[in-house]
Amino acid sequence: MTKNTVLEIAVCTVADKHQAEAARLAAMQAVRHYPGFVSWRALTALEQGDMIADLVEWQDKAAADAAAEKVGRDPAFAPYMAAISAVSLMQHFETQQAI
């Protein structure tokens, strides 16, 4: 992660974790080409079998917002969005300090 970027955190519940993880991989490949994309860390909960999370880094909030609009129209994201049963948290954060 770099300094002065925006971190997008999404925590989701899925019905089929293996299916969701496969669909997420396709979405990750697509988003690599979005303007302002920096990185994506795909997280899988160890204690809760139906929970996954994504930590996506953007150059700025404008890039994150533009990507959010594009995701809804991008066919590469449709299987991933369909695999998500519920979203517990979807929020953007700015980095204040890092070590």
mmCIF file with all atom_site columns, C-alpha atoms in Angstrom:
data_model
loop_
_atom_site.group_PDB
_atom_site.id
_atom_site.type_symbol
_atom_site.label_atom_id
_atom_site.label_alt_id
_atom_site.label_comp_id
_atom_site.label_asym_id
_atom_site.label_entity_id
_atom_site.label_seq_id
_atom_site.pdbx_PDB_ins_code
_atom_site.Cartn_x
_atom_site.Cartn_y
_atom_site.Cartn_z
_atom_site.occupancy
_atom_site.B_iso_or_equiv
_atom_site.pdbx_formal_charge
_atom_site.auth_seq_id
_atom_site.auth_comp_id
_atom_site.auth_asym_id
_atom_site.auth_atom_id
_atom_site.pdbx_PDB_model_num
ATOM 1  C CA . MET A 1 1  ? 0.000   0.000   0.000   1.00 0.00 ? 1  MET A CA 1
ATOM 2  C CA . THR A 1 2  ? 1.193   3.467   -0.765  1.00 0.00 ? 2  THR A CA 1
ATOM 3  C CA . LYS A 1 3  ? 0.791   6.713   1.157   1.00 0.00 ? 3  LYS A CA 1
ATOM 4  C CA . ASN A 1 4  ? -2.069  9.161   0.562   1.00 0.00 ? 4  ASN A CA 1
ATOM 5  C CA . THR A 1 5  ? -4.341  6.701   -1.139  1.00 0.00 ? 5  THR A CA 1
ATOM 6  C CA . VAL A 1 6  ? -7.911  5.636   -0.408  1.00 0.00 ? 6  VAL A CA 1
ATOM 7  C CA . LEU A 1 7  ? -8.607  2.189   0.993   1.00 0.00 ? 7  LEU A CA 1
ATOM 8  C CA . GLU A 1 8  ? -11.927 0.558   0.245   1.00 0.00 ? 8  GLU A CA 1
ATOM 9  C CA . ILE A 1 9  ? -12.959 -2.122  2.715   1.00 0.00 ? 9  ILE A CA 1
ATOM 10 C CA . ALA A 1 10 ? -15.821 -4.487  1.941   1.00 0.00 ? 10 ALA A CA 1
ATOM 11 C CA . VAL A 1 11 ? -16.853 -7.278  4.311   1.00 0.00 ? 11 VAL A CA 1
ATOM 12 C CA . CYS A 1 12 ? -19.319 -9.728  2.800   1.00 0.00 ? 12 CYS A CA 1
ATOM 13 C CA . THR A 1 13 ? -21.224 -12.895 3.548   1.00 0.00 ? 13 THR A CA 1
ATOM 14 C CA . VAL A 1 14 ? -21.355 -15.532 0.814   1.00 0.00 ? 14 VAL A CA 1
ATOM 15 C CA . ALA A 1 15 ? -23.355 -18.733 0.426   1.00 0.00 ? 15 ALA A CA 1
ATOM 16 C CA . ASP A 1 16 ? -20.592 -20.678 -1.327  1.00 0.00 ? 16 ASP A CA 1
ATOM 17 C CA . LYS A 1 17 ? -17.109 -19.493 -0.393  1.00 0.00 ? 17 LYS A CA 1
ATOM 18 C CA . HIS A 1 18 ? -15.314 -21.453 -3.127  1.00 0.00 ? 18 HIS A CA 1
ATOM 19 C CA . GLN A 1 19 ? -17.629 -20.117 -5.816  1.00 0.00 ? 19 GLN A CA 1
ATOM 20 C CA . ALA A 1 20 ? -17.290 -16.570 -4.487  1.00 0.00 ? 20 ALA A CA 1
ATOM 21 C CA . GLU A 1 21 ? -13.503 -16.797 -4.379  1.00 0.00 ? 21 GLU A CA 1
ATOM 22 C CA . ALA A 1 22 ? -13.365 -18.029 -7.987  1.00 0.00 ? 22 ALA A CA 1
ATOM 23 C CA . ALA A 1 23 ? -15.679 -15.231 -9.119  1.00 0.00 ? 23 ALA A CA 1
ATOM 24 C CA . ARG A 1 24 ? -13.610 -12.721 -7.133  1.00 0.00 ? 24 ARG A CA 1
ATOM 25 C CA . LEU A 1 25 ? -10.461 -13.777 -8.977  1.00 0.00 ? 25 LEU A CA 1
ATOM 26 C CA . ALA A 1 26 ? -12.088 -12.886 -12.316 1.00 0.00 ? 26 ALA A CA 1
ATOM 27 C CA . ALA A 1 27 ? -13.195 -9.525  -10.908 1.00 0.00 ? 27 ALA A CA 1
ATOM 28 C CA . MET A 1 28 ? -9.671  -8.860  -9.668  1.00 0.00 ? 28 MET A CA 1
ATOM 29 C CA . GLN A 1 29 ? -8.279  -9.434  -13.139 1.00 0.00 ? 29 GLN A CA 1
ATOM 30 C CA . ALA A 1 30 ? -10.773 -6.958  -14.610 1.00 0.00 ? 30 ALA A CA 1
ATOM 31 C CA . VAL A 1 31 ? -10.254 -4.194  -12.051 1.00 0.00 ? 31 VAL A CA 1
ATOM 32 C CA . ARG A 1 32 ? -6.500  -4.151  -12.621 1.00 0.00 ? 32 ARG A CA 1
ATOM 33 C CA . HIS A 1 33 ? -7.185  -2.013  -15.684 1.00 0.00 ? 33 HIS A CA 1
ATOM 34 C CA . TYR A 1 34 ? -9.484  0.515   -14.017 1.00 0.00 ? 34 TYR A CA 1
ATOM 35 C CA . PRO A 1 35 ? -8.135  4.078   -13.818 1.00 0.00 ? 35 PRO A CA 1
ATOM 36 C CA . GLY A 1 36 ? -6.684  4.849   -10.395 1.00 0.00 ? 36 GLY A CA 1
ATOM 37 C CA . PHE A 1 37 ? -6.438  1.221   -9.268  1.00 0.00 ? 37 PHE A CA 1
ATOM 38 C CA . VAL A 1 38 ? -3.463  0.499   -6.987  1.00 0.00 ? 38 VAL A CA 1
ATOM 39 C CA . SER A 1 39 ? -3.994  -2.918  -5.370  1.00 0.00 ? 39 SER A CA 1
ATOM 40 C CA . TRP A 1 40 ? -6.528  -5.480  -4.145  1.00 0.00 ? 40 TRP A CA 1
ATOM 41 C CA . ARG A 1 41 ? -6.036  -7.802  -1.208  1.00 0.00 ? 41 ARG A CA 1
ATOM 42 C CA . ALA A 1 42 ? -8.584  -10.631 -1.106  1.00 0.00 ? 42 ALA A CA 1
ATOM 43 C CA . LEU A 1 43 ? -9.238  -11.800 2.452   1.00 0.00 ? 43 LEU A CA 1
ATOM 44 C CA . THR A 1 44 ? -10.948 -14.937 3.698   1.00 0.00 ? 44 THR A CA 1
ATOM 45 C CA . ALA A 1 45 ? -12.170 -15.257 7.274   1.00 0.00 ? 45 ALA A CA 1
ATOM 46 C CA . LEU A 1 46 ? -10.642 -18.077 9.274   1.00 0.00 ? 46 LEU A CA 1
ATOM 47 C CA . GLU A 1 47 ? -13.282 -18.277 11.997  1.00 0.00 ? 47 GLU A CA 1
ATOM 48 C CA . GLN A 1 48 ? -16.430 -17.622 9.992   1.00 0.00 ? 48 GLN A CA 1
ATOM 49 C CA . GLY A 1 49 ? -16.856 -19.925 7.004   1.00 0.00 ? 49 GLY A CA 1
ATOM 50 C CA . ASP A 1 50 ? -19.201 -17.683 5.046   1.00 0.00 ? 50 ASP A CA 1
ATOM 51 C CA . MET A 1 51 ? -17.260 -14.410 5.345   1.00 0.00 ? 51 MET A CA 1
ATOM 52 C CA . ILE A 1 52 ? -14.825 -12.800 2.941   1.00 0.00 ? 52 ILE A CA 1
ATOM 53 C CA . ALA A 1 53 ? -13.414 -9.292  2.725   1.00 0.00 ? 53 ALA A CA 1
ATOM 54 C CA . ASP A 1 54 ? -11.723 -7.130  0.134   1.00 0.00 ? 54 ASP A CA 1
ATOM 55 C CA . LEU A 1 55 ? -9.191  -4.385  0.734   1.00 0.00 ? 55 LEU A CA 1
ATOM 56 C CA . VAL A 1 56 ? -8.893  -2.360  -2.453  1.00 0.00 ? 56 VAL A CA 1
ATOM 57 C CA . GLU A 1 57 ? -6.524  0.571   -2.758  1.00 0.00 ? 57 GLU A CA 1
ATOM 58 C CA . TRP A 1 58 ? -7.257  3.511   -5.064  1.00 0.00 ? 58 TRP A CA 1
ATOM 59 C CA . GLN A 1 59 ? -5.226  6.578   -5.964  1.00 0.00 ? 59 GLN A CA 1
ATOM 60 C CA . ASP A 1 60 ? -8.030  8.805   -4.663  1.00 0.00 ? 60 ASP A CA 1
ATOM 61 C CA . LYS A 1 61 ? -11.723 8.875   -3.771  1.00 0.00 ? 61 LYS A CA 1
ATOM 62 C CA . ALA A 1 62 ? -12.704 9.997   -7.275  1.00 0.00 ? 62 ALA A CA 1
ATOM 63 C CA . ALA A 1 63 ? -11.115 6.854   -8.750  1.00 0.00 ? 63 ALA A CA 1
ATOM 64 C CA . ALA A 1 64 ? -12.912 4.689   -6.161  1.00 0.00 ? 64 ALA A CA 1
ATOM 65 C CA . ASP A 1 65 ? -16.257 6.324   -6.959  1.00 0.00 ? 65 ASP A CA 1
ATOM 66 C CA . ALA A 1 66 ? -15.756 5.963   -10.718 1.00 0.00 ? 66 ALA A CA 1
ATOM 67 C CA . ALA A 1 67 ? -14.872 2.298   -10.253 1.00 0.00 ? 67 ALA A CA 1
ATOM 68 C CA . ALA A 1 68 ? -17.993 1.699   -8.165  1.00 0.00 ? 68 ALA A CA 1
ATOM 69 C CA . GLU A 1 69 ? -20.137 2.947   -11.038 1.00 0.00 ? 69 GLU A CA 1
ATOM 70 C CA . LYS A 1 70 ? -18.211 0.881   -13.581 1.00 0.00 ? 70 LYS A CA 1
ATOM 71 C CA . VAL A 1 71 ? -18.456 -2.331  -11.524 1.00 0.00 ? 71 VAL A CA 1
ATOM 72 C CA . GLY A 1 72 ? -22.227 -2.297  -11.891 1.00 0.00 ? 72 GLY A CA 1
ATOM 73 C CA . ARG A 1 73 ? -21.898 -2.415  -15.692 1.00 0.00 ? 73 ARG A CA 1
ATOM 74 C CA . ASP A 1 74 ? -18.836 -4.658  -15.998 1.00 0.00 ? 74 ASP A CA 1
ATOM 75 C CA . PRO A 1 75 ? -19.830 -8.241  -16.924 1.00 0.00 ? 75 PRO A CA 1
ATOM 76 C CA . ALA A 1 76 ? -16.649 -9.535  -15.264 1.00 0.00 ? 76 ALA A CA 1
ATOM 77 C CA . PHE A 1 77 ? -18.120 -8.501  -11.893 1.00 0.00 ? 77 PHE A CA 1
ATOM 78 C CA . ALA A 1 78 ? -21.588 -10.037 -12.328 1.00 0.00 ? 78 ALA A CA 1
ATOM 79 C CA . PRO A 1 79 ? -20.684 -13.521 -11.004 1.00 0.00 ? 79 PRO A CA 1
ATOM 80 C CA . TYR A 1 80 ? -18.906 -12.039 -7.993  1.00 0.00 ? 80 TYR A CA 1
ATOM 81 C CA . MET A 1 81 ? -21.781 -9.718  -7.158  1.00 0.00 ? 81 MET A CA 1
ATOM 82 C CA . ALA A 1 82 ? -24.217 -12.644 -7.502  1.00 0.00 ? 82 ALA A CA 1
ATOM 83 C CA . ALA A 1 83 ? -22.106 -14.742 -5.104  1.00 0.00 ? 83 ALA A CA 1
ATOM 84 C CA . ILE A 1 84 ? -22.438 -12.162 -2.323  1.00 0.00 ? 84 ILE A CA 1
ATOM 85 C CA . SER A 1 85 ? -25.381 -12.768 0.006   1.00 0.00 ? 85 SER A CA 1
ATOM 86 C CA . ALA A 1 86 ? -24.929 -9.663  2.158   1.00 0.00 ? 86 ALA A CA 1
ATOM 87 C CA . VAL A 1 87 ? -22.537 -6.766  2.656   1.00 0.00 ? 87 VAL A CA 1
ATOM 88 C CA . SER A 1 88 ? -21.735 -6.054  6.313   1.00 0.00 ? 88 SER A CA 1
ATOM 89 C CA . LEU A 1 89 ? -19.415 -3.138  5.605   1.00 0.00 ? 89 LEU A CA 1
ATOM 90 C CA . MET A 1 90 ? -18.531 -1.105  2.529   1.00 0.00 ? 90 MET A CA 1
ATOM 91 C CA . GLN A 1 91 ? -16.545 2.015   3.324   1.00 0.00 ? 91 GLN A CA 1
ATOM 92 C CA . HIS A 1 92 ? -13.704 4.185   2.071   1.00 0.00 ? 92 HIS A CA 1
ATOM 93 C CA . PHE A 1 93 ? -10.862 5.253   4.335   1.00 0.00 ? 93 PHE A CA 1
ATOM 94 C CA . GLU A 1 94 ? -7.973  7.633   3.998   1.00 0.00 ? 94 GLU A CA 1
ATOM 95 C CA . THR A 1 95 ? -4.603  6.762   5.496   1.00 0.00 ? 95 THR A CA 1
ATOM 96 C CA . GLN A 1 96 ? -3.647  8.965   8.412   1.00 0.00 ? 96 GLN A CA 1
ATOM 97 C CA . GLN A 1 97 ? -0.477  7.169   9.519   1.00 0.00 ? 97 GLN A CA 1
ATOM 98 C CA . ALA A 1 98 ? 1.436   4.058   8.581   1.00 0.00 ? 98 ALA A CA 1
ATOM 99 C CA . ILE A 1 99 ? 4.494   2.260   9.872   1.00 0.00 ? 99 ILE A CA 1
#
